[in-house]
Coordinates of C-alpha atoms in Angstrom, one line a residue:
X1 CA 121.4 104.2 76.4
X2 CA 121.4 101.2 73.9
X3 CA 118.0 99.8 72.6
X4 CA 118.8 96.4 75.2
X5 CA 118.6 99.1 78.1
X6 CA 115.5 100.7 76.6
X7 CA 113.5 97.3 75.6
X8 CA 114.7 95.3 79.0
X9 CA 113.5 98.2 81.4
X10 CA 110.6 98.9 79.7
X11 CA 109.6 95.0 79.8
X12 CA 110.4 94.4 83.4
X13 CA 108.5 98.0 84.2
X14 CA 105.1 96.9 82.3
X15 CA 105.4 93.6 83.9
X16 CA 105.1 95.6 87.6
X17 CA 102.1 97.7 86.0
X18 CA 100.7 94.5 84.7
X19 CA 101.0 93.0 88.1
X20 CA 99.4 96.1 89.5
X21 CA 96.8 96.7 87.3
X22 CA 95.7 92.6 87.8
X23 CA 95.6 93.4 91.7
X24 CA 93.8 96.6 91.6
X25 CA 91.3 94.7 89.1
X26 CA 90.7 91.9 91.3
X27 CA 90.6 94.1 94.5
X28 CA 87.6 96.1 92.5
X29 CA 85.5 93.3 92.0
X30 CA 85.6 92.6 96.1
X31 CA 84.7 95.6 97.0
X32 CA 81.8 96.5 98.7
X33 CA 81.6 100.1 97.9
X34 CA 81.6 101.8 101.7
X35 CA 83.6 104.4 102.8
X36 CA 85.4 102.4 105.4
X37 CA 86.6 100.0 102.3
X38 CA 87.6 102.7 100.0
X39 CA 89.3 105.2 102.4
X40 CA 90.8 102.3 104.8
X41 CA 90.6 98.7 103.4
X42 CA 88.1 98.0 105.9
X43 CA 90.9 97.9 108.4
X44 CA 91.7 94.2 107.6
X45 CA 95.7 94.6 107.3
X46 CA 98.3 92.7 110.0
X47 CA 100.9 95.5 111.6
X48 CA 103.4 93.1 109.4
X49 CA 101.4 93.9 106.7
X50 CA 100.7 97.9 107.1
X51 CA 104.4 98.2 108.3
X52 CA 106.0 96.9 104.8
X53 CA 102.8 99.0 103.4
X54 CA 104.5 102.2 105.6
X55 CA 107.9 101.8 104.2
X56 CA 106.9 101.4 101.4
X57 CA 104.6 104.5 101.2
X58 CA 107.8 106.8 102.8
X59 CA 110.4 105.3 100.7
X60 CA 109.9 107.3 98.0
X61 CA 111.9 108.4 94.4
X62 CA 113.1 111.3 96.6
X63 CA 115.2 108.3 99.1
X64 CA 115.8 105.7 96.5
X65 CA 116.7 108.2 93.7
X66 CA 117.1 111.8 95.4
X67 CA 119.5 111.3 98.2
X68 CA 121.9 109.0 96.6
X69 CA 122.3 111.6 94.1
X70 CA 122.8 114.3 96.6
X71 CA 125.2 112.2 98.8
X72 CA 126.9 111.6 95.5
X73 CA 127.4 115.2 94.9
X74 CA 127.6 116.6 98.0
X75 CA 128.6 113.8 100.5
X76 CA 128.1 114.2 104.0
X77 CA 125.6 117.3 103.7
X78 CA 123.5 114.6 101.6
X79 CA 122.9 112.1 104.2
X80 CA 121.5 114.6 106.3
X81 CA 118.3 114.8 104.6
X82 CA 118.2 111.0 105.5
X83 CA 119.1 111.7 108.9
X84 CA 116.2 113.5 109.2
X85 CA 113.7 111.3 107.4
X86 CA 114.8 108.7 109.8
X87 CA 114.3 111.0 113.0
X88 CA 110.9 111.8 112.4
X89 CA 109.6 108.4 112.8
X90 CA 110.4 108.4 116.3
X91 CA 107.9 111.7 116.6
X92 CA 105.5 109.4 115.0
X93 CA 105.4 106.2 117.0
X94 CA 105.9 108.1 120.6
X95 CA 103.2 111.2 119.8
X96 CA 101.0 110.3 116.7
X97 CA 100.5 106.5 115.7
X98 CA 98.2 105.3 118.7
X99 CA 96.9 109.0 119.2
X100 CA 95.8 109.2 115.7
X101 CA 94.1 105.4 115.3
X102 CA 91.9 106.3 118.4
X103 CA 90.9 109.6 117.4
X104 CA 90.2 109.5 113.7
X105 CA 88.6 107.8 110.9
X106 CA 89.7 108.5 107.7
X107 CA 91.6 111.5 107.3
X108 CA 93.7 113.7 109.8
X109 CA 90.8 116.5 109.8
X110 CA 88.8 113.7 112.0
X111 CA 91.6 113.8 114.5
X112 CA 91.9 117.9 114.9
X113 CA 88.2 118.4 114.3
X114 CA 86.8 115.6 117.2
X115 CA 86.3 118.6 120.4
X116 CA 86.0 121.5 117.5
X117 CA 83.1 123.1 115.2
X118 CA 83.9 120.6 112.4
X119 CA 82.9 122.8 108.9
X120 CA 85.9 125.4 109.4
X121 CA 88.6 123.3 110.9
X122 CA 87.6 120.6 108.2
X123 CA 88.1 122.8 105.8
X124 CA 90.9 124.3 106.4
X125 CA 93.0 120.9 107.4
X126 CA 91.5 119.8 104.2
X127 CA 93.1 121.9 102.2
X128 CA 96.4 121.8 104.1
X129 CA 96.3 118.1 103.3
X130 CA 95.5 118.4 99.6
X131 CA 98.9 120.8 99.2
X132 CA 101.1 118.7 100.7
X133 CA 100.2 115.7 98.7
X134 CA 100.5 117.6 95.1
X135 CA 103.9 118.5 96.5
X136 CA 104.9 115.2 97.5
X137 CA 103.1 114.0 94.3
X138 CA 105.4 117.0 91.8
X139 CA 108.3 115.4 93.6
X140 CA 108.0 111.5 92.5
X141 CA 106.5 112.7 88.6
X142 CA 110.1 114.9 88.3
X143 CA 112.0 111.2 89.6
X144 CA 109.9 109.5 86.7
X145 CA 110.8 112.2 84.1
X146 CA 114.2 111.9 85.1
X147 CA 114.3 108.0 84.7
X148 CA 112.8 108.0 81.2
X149 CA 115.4 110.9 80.5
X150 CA 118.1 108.4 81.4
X151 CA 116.4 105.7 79.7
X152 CA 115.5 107.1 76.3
X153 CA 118.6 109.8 75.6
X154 CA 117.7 111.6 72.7
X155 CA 114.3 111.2 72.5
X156 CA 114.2 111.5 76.7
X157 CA 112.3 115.4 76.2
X158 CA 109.4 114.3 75.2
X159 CA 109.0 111.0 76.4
X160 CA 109.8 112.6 79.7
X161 CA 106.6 114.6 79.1
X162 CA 104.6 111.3 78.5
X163 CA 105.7 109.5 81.1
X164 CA 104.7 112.4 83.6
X165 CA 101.4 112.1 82.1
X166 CA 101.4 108.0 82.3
X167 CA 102.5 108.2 85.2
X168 CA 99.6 109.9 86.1
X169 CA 97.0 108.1 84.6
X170 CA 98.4 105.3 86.4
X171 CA 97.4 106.6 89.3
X172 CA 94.3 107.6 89.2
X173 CA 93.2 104.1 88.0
X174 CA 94.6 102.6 90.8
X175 CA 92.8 104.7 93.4
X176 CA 89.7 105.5 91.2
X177 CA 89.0 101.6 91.0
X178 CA 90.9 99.9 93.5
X179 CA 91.4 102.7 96.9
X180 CA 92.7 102.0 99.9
X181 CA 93.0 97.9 99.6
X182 CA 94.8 97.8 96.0
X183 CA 97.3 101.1 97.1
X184 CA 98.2 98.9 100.3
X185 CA 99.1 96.1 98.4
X186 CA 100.8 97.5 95.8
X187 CA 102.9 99.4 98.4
X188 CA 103.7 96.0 99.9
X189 CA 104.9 94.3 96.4
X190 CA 106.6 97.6 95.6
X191 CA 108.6 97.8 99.5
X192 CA 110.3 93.9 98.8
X193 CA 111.0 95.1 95.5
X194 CA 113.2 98.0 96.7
X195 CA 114.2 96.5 99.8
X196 CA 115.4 93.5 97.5
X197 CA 116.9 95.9 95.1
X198 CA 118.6 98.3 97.3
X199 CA 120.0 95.2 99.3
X200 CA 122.2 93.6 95.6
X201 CA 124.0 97.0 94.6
X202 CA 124.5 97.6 98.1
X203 CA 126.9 94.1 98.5
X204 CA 127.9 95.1 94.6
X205 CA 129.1 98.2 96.1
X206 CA 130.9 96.8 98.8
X207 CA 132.4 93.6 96.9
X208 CA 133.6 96.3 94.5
X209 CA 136.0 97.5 97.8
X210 CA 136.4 93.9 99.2
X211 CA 134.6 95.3 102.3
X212 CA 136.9 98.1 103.2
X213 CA 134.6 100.6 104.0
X214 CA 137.5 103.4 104.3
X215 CA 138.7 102.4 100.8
X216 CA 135.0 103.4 99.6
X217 CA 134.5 106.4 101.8
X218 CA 138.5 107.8 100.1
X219 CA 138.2 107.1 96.6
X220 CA 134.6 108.8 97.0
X221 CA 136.4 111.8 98.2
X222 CA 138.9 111.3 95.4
X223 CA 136.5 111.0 92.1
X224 CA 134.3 114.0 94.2
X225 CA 136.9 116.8 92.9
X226 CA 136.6 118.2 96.9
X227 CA 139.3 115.5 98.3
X228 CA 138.4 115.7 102.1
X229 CA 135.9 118.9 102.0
X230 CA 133.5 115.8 100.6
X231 CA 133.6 114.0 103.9
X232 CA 133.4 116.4 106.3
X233 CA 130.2 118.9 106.8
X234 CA 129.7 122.2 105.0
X235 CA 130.1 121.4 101.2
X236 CA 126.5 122.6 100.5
X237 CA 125.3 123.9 103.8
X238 CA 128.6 125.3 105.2
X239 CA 129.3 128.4 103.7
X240 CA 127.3 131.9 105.0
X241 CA 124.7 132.2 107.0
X242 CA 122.1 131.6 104.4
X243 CA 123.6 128.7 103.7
X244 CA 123.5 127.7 107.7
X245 CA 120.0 129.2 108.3
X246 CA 119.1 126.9 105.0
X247 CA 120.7 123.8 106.6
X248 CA 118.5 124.1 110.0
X249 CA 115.1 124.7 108.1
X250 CA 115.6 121.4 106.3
X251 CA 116.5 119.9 109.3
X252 CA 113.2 121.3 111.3
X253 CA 111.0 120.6 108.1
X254 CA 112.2 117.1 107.6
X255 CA 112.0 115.8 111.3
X256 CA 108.5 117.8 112.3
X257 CA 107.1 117.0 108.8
X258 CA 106.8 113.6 108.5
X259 CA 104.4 113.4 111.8
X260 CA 101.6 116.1 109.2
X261 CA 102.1 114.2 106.2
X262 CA 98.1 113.1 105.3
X263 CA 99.7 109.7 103.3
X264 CA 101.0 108.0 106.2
X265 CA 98.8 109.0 109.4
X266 CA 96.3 107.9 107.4
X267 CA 98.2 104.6 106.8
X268 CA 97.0 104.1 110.6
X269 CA 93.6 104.1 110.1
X270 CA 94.1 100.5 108.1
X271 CA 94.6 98.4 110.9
X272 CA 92.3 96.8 113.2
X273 CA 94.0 98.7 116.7
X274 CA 96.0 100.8 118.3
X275 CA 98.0 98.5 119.2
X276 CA 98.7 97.2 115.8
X277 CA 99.0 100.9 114.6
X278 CA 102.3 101.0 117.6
X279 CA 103.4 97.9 115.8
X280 CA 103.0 98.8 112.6
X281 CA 104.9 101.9 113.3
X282 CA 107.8 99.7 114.6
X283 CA 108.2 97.5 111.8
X284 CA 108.7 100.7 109.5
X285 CA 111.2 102.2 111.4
X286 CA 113.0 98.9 110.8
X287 CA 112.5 98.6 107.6
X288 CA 113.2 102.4 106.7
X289 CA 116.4 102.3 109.2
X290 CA 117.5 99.3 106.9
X291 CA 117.2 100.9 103.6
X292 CA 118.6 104.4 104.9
X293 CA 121.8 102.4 105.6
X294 CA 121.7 100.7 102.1
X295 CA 121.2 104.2 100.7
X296 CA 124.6 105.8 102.3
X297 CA 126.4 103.4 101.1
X298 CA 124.9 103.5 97.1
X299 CA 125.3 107.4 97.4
X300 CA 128.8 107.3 98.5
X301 CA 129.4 103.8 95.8
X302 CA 128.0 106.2 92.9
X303 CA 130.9 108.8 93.9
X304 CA 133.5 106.1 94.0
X305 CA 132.7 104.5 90.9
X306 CA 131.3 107.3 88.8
X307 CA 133.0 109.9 90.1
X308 CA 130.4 113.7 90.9
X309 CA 131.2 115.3 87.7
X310 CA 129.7 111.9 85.4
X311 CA 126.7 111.8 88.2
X312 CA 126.3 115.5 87.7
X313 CA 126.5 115.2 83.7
X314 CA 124.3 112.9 83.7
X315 CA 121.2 115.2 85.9
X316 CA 122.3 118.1 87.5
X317 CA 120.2 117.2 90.5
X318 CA 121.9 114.0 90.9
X319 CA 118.7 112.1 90.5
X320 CA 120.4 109.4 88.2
X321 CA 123.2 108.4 90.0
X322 CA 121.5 105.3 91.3
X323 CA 120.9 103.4 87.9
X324 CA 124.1 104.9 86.5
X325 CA 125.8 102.8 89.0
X326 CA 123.9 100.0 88.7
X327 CA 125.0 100.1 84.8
X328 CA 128.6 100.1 85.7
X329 CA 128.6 97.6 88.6
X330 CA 127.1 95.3 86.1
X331 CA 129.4 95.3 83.9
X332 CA 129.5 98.7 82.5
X333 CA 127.4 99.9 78.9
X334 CA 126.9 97.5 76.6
X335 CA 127.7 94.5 78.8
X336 CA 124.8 92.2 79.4
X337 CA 125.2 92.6 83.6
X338 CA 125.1 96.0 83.1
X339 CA 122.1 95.9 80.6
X340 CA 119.7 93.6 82.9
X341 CA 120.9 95.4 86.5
X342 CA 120.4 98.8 84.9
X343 CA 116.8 97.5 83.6
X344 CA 116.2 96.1 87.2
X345 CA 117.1 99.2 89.3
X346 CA 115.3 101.3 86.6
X347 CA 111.8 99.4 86.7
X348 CA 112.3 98.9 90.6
X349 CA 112.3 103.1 90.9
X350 CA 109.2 103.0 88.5
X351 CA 107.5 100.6 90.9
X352 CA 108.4 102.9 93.5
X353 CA 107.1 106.0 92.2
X354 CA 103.9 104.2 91.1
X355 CA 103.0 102.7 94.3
X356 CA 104.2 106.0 96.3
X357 CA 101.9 108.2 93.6
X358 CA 98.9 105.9 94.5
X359 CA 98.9 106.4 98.1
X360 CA 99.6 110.0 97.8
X361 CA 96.5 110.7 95.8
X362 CA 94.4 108.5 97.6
X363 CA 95.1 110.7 100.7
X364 CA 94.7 113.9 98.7
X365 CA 91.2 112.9 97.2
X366 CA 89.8 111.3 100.7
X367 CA 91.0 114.7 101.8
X368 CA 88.5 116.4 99.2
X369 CA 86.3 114.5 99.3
X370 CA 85.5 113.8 103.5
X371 CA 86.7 117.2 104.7
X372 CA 86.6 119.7 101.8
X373 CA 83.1 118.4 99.9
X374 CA 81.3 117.2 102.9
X375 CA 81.8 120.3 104.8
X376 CA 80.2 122.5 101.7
X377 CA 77.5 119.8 100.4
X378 CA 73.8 120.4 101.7
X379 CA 73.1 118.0 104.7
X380 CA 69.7 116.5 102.9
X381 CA 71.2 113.1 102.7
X382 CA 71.3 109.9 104.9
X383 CA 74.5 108.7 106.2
X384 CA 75.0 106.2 104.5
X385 CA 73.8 108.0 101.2
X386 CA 76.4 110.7 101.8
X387 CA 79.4 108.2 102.2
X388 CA 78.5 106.6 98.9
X389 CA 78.4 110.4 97.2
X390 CA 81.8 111.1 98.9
X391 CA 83.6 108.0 97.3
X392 CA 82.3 109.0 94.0
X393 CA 83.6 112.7 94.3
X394 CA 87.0 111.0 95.5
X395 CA 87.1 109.3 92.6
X396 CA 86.6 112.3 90.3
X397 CA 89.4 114.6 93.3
X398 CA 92.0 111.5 92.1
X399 CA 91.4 113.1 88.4
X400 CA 91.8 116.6 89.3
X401 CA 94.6 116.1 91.9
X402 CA 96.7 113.7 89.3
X403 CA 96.1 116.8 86.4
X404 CA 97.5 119.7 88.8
X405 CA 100.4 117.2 89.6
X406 CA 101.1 116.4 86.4
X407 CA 100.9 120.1 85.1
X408 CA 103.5 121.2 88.3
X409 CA 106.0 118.0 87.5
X410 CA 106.6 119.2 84.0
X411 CA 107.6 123.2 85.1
X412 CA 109.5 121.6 87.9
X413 CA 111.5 118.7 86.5
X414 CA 114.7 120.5 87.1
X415 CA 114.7 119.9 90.4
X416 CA 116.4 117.4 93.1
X417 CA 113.3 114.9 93.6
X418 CA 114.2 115.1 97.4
X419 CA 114.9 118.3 97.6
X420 CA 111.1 118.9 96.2
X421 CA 110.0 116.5 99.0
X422 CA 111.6 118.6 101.8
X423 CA 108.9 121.5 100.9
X424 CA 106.4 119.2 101.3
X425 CA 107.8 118.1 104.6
X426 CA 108.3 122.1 105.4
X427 CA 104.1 122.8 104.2
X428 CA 103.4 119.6 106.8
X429 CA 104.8 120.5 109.7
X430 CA 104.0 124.3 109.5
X431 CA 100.6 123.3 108.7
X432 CA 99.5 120.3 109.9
X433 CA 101.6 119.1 112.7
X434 CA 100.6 122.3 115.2
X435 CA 97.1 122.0 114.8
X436 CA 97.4 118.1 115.2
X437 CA 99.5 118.3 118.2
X438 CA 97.5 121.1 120.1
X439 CA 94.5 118.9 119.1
X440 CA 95.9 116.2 121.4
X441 CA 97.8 117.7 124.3
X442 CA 96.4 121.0 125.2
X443 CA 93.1 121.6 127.2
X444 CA 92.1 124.7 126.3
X445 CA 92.8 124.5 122.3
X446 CA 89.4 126.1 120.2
X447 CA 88.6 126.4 117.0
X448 CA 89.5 129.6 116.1
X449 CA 92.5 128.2 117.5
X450 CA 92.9 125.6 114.7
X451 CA 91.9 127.4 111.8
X452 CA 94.4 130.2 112.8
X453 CA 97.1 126.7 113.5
X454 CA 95.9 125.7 109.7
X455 CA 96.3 129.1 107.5
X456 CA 98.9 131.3 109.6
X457 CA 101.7 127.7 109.0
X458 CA 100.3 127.1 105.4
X459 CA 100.0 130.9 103.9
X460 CA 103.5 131.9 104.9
X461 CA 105.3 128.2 103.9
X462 CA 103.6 128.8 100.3
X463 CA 104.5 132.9 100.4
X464 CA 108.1 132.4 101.3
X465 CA 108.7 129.8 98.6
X466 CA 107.3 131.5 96.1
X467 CA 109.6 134.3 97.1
X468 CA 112.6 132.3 97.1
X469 CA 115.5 131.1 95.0
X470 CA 113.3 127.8 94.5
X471 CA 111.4 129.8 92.0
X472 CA 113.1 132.8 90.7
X473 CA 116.8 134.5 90.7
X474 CA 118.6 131.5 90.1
X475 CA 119.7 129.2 87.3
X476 CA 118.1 126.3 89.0
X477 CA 114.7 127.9 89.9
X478 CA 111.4 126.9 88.0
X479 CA 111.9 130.8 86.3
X480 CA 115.5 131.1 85.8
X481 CA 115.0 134.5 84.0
X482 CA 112.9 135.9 86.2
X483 CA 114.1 137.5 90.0
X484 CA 111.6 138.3 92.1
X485 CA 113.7 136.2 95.0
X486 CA 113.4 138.6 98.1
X487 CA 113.5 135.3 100.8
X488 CA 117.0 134.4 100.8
X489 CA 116.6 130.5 102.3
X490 CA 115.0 127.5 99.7
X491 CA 113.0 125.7 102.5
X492 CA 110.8 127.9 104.7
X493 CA 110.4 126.0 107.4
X494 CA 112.7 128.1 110.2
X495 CA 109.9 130.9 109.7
X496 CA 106.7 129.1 108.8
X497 CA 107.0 126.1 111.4
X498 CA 107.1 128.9 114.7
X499 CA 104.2 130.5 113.2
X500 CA 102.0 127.7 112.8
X501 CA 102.7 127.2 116.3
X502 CA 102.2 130.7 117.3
X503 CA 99.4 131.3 115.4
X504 CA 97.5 128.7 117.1
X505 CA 98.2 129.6 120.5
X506 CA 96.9 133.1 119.7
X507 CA 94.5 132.0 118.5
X508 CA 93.3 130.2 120.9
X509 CA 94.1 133.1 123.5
X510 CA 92.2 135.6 121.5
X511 CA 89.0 133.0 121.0
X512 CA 85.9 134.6 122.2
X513 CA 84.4 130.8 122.5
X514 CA 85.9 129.0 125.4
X515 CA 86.7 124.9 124.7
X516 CA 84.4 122.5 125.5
X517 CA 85.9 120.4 128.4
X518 CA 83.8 117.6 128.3
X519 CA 84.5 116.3 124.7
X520 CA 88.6 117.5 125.5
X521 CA 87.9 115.2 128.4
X522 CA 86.0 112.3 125.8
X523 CA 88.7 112.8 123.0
X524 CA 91.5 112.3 125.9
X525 CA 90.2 109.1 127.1
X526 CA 89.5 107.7 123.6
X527 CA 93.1 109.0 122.4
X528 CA 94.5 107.1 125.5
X529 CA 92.7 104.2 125.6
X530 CA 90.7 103.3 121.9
X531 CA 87.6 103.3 123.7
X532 CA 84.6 104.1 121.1
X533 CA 87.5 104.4 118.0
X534 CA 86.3 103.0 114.9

């Protein structure tokens, strides 16, 4: 990249930290310090509001960056990680959005732990919580590392290491000093800056065809190298029955996970009601549907114009097809279109990891923090004494999670960002999505019931990819000259998402303590109708 690319992107992309950085400032000097303010943003926000914050929380490097690349390199197979992402909101508005606003308070270990012995269930859905985030978290730092590859050429292997880092730091400022009311609003700038973005190549792309969709969808095929194999399904999932079996745990992992990810149910907690919690819900899917739309079409506009092979040159994950487009729709390299739309796309998918980053580790250290620490700490304080030491000891969990992230980013960065994010999805709904749903809809659920939910989802979905070709036995995998690769399929979630299930039904069978009807019966009619939620 010339030194115009470099200096323009980096300018626009300190501008959005500068922005940031003023809003977090100014939200730090308003706070008041409680729990409610820190973990929730004292539950001030409009469903308008918390909806744009929702998209903009979900749409992360692995949609903006991550799925164009693998539409661009795989073509149909790609969109149907999108397809996915898309599906599982409809799980979340019809089972978890309302259910979850009634029921919890900060964190989704208030919601499972309301009719059970809180100390084990809190810590193991604690926990849960805290691996999906770093997860979700490795998967936006490899997206940044990726960018300032792109952006920096030569010098992009070690800047790529810094930016990881700065990336990081970012973070933890922003929810050390600023928590839940300066992530929601930079969420909200960061949503209308993608939205806005995604919206101008999209019409590039299709002005580029003069509207003929076919025209696009053919001379994708064409630049691809697979001529028709590009548009029809099979191209990365088609082949044995690994490949098939591979293609359905995705599919199960992406639409079951969304409704266990600890970032966006507890999104639900900032609004005043249930009913704006429903609403919220709705205007996401709106949004979200919008830019999954936009998204096809820049995937299929980077195989057009670029053609697989220069997208896959470029980052054999595909993560840089997006701004490699944007570069020639603007005029191509060199030109000063191309310069200032490169610089544009590039700082909007900064913005994006940023504000996603910020929410993700405000859910992990709220997660340490309210479940993990205040289950183990000695109960000599007051209340309110003990919601001012968990703040603090989220502030220090945003260090510590942002320094594992970081550390995981940089032996990962080979990876497809949304490939990286369908794990997390897989560790979710193995994990947390059973225990959350039992929690809800079935009578006779116990703790031993939960815990077993928690661990028998969790424990396998971590064994299995460790044992996969995600980390060994593969050119691709984070050991490429290693093989200890004995699970054949890269996302575990056809195994571990049935046991999570299973293992909370036995359980619960096998519990020597029977449930406790009358708080079932209290938690029902406070799920159902708000009564007594916070």
């Amino acid at each position: 990249m010339t030194g115009d690319h470099q200096t323009l992107a980096l300018v626009l992309f300190s501008v959005f930290v500068a922005v940031t950085l003023a809003i977090t400032t100014w939200v730090s000097r308003r706070r008041r310090g409680s729990a409610e303010e820190f973990y929730a943003g004292g539950r001030l926000f409009s469903p308008l509001e918390n909806g744009f914050a929702i998209a903009g929380d979900y749409m992360s490097a692995a949609s903006f960056l991550g799925i164009s690349g693998l539409i661009a390199l795989f073509g149909y197979d790609g969109m149907l990680y999108l397809v996915g992402f898309l599906v599982a909101w409809l799980l979340v508005l019809f089972l978890v959005a309302e259910l979850v606003r009634n029921c919890g308070r900060f964190t989704l270990a208030d919601v499972v732990a309301a009719r059970m012995r809180e100390r084990p269930v809190r810590l193991a859905v604690g926990a849960a919580s805290v691996t999906v985030s770093v997860l979700y978290l490795v998967a936006q730092m490899v997206g940044a590392g990726s960018l300032v590859s792109l952006l920096l050429g030569d010098a992009g292997a070690q800047a790529r290491t810094w930016m990881v880092i700065g990336v990081g730091a970012l973070m933890v400022f922003y929810v050390a000093f600023g928590g839940m009311r300066a992530t929601t609003w930079i969420q909200i700038v960061k949503a209308v800056l993608l939205l806005g973005g995604a919206l101008a190549l999209t019409t590039l792309v299709v002005l580029r065809f003069h509207g003929d969709v076919n025209a696009l969808l053919n001379t994708a095929a064409e630049r691809s190298g697979h001529r028709k194999d590009f548009l029809a399904p099979g191209l990365k999932y088609g082949g044995d029955w690994t490949a098939r079996l591979d293609f359905i745990s995705l599919g199960l992992a992406l639409v079951l996970g969304t409704g266990g990810l600890p970032h966006i149910l507890s999104r639900f907690y900032t609004v005043p009601t249930a009913r704006a919690a429903r609403r919220s819900a709705v205007w996401a899917i709106g949004l979200i549907g919008g830019f999954y739309l936009m998204t096809v079409v820049l995937g299929f506009g980077a195989a057009a114009v670029l053609g697989s092979g220069a997208v896959r040159a470029s980052n054999a994950a595909g993560n840089t097809a997006v701004p490699l487009l944007a570069l020639d729709l603007g005029g191509g390299a060199g030109s000063t279109g191309g310069t200032v739309l490169f610089a544009v796309v590039a700082a909007v998918a900064f913005a994006t990891i940023l504000a996603v980053v910020a929410g993700l580790t405000l859910a992990s250290s709220a997660s340490v923090a309210h479940d993990l620490h205040a289950s183990l700490r000695p109960r000599r304080t007051g209340e309110q004494g003990a919601r001012r030491s968990e703040v603090a000891v989220a502030r220090v969990a945003a260090v510590a999670v942002g320094a594992v992230a970081i550390g995981l980013a940089l032996l990962a960065r080979n990876l497809n960002v949304a490939f990286l994010v369908g794990l997390a999805f897989a560790v979710a709904a193995s994990a947390n999505l059973p225990a959350l749903l039992y929690a809800l809809f079935w009578r006779r659920f116990t703790t031993r019931g939960a815990v077993w939910s928690v661990y028998g989802g969790l424990i396998p979905a971590l064994t299995l990819v460790a044992l996969s070709p995600v980390v060994s036995g593969s050119p691709d995998a984070l050991f490429p000259g290693r093989d200890f690769a004995v699970f054949p399929l890269a996302n575990p979630g056809v195994v571990s998402i049935p046991l999570g299930f299973l293992m909370g039904w036995l359980g619960t069978v096998l519990s020597p303590e029977a449930a406790d009807k009358a708080r079932h019966a209290e938690t029902e009619v406070r799920a159902l109708t708000g009564a007594g939620a916070a």
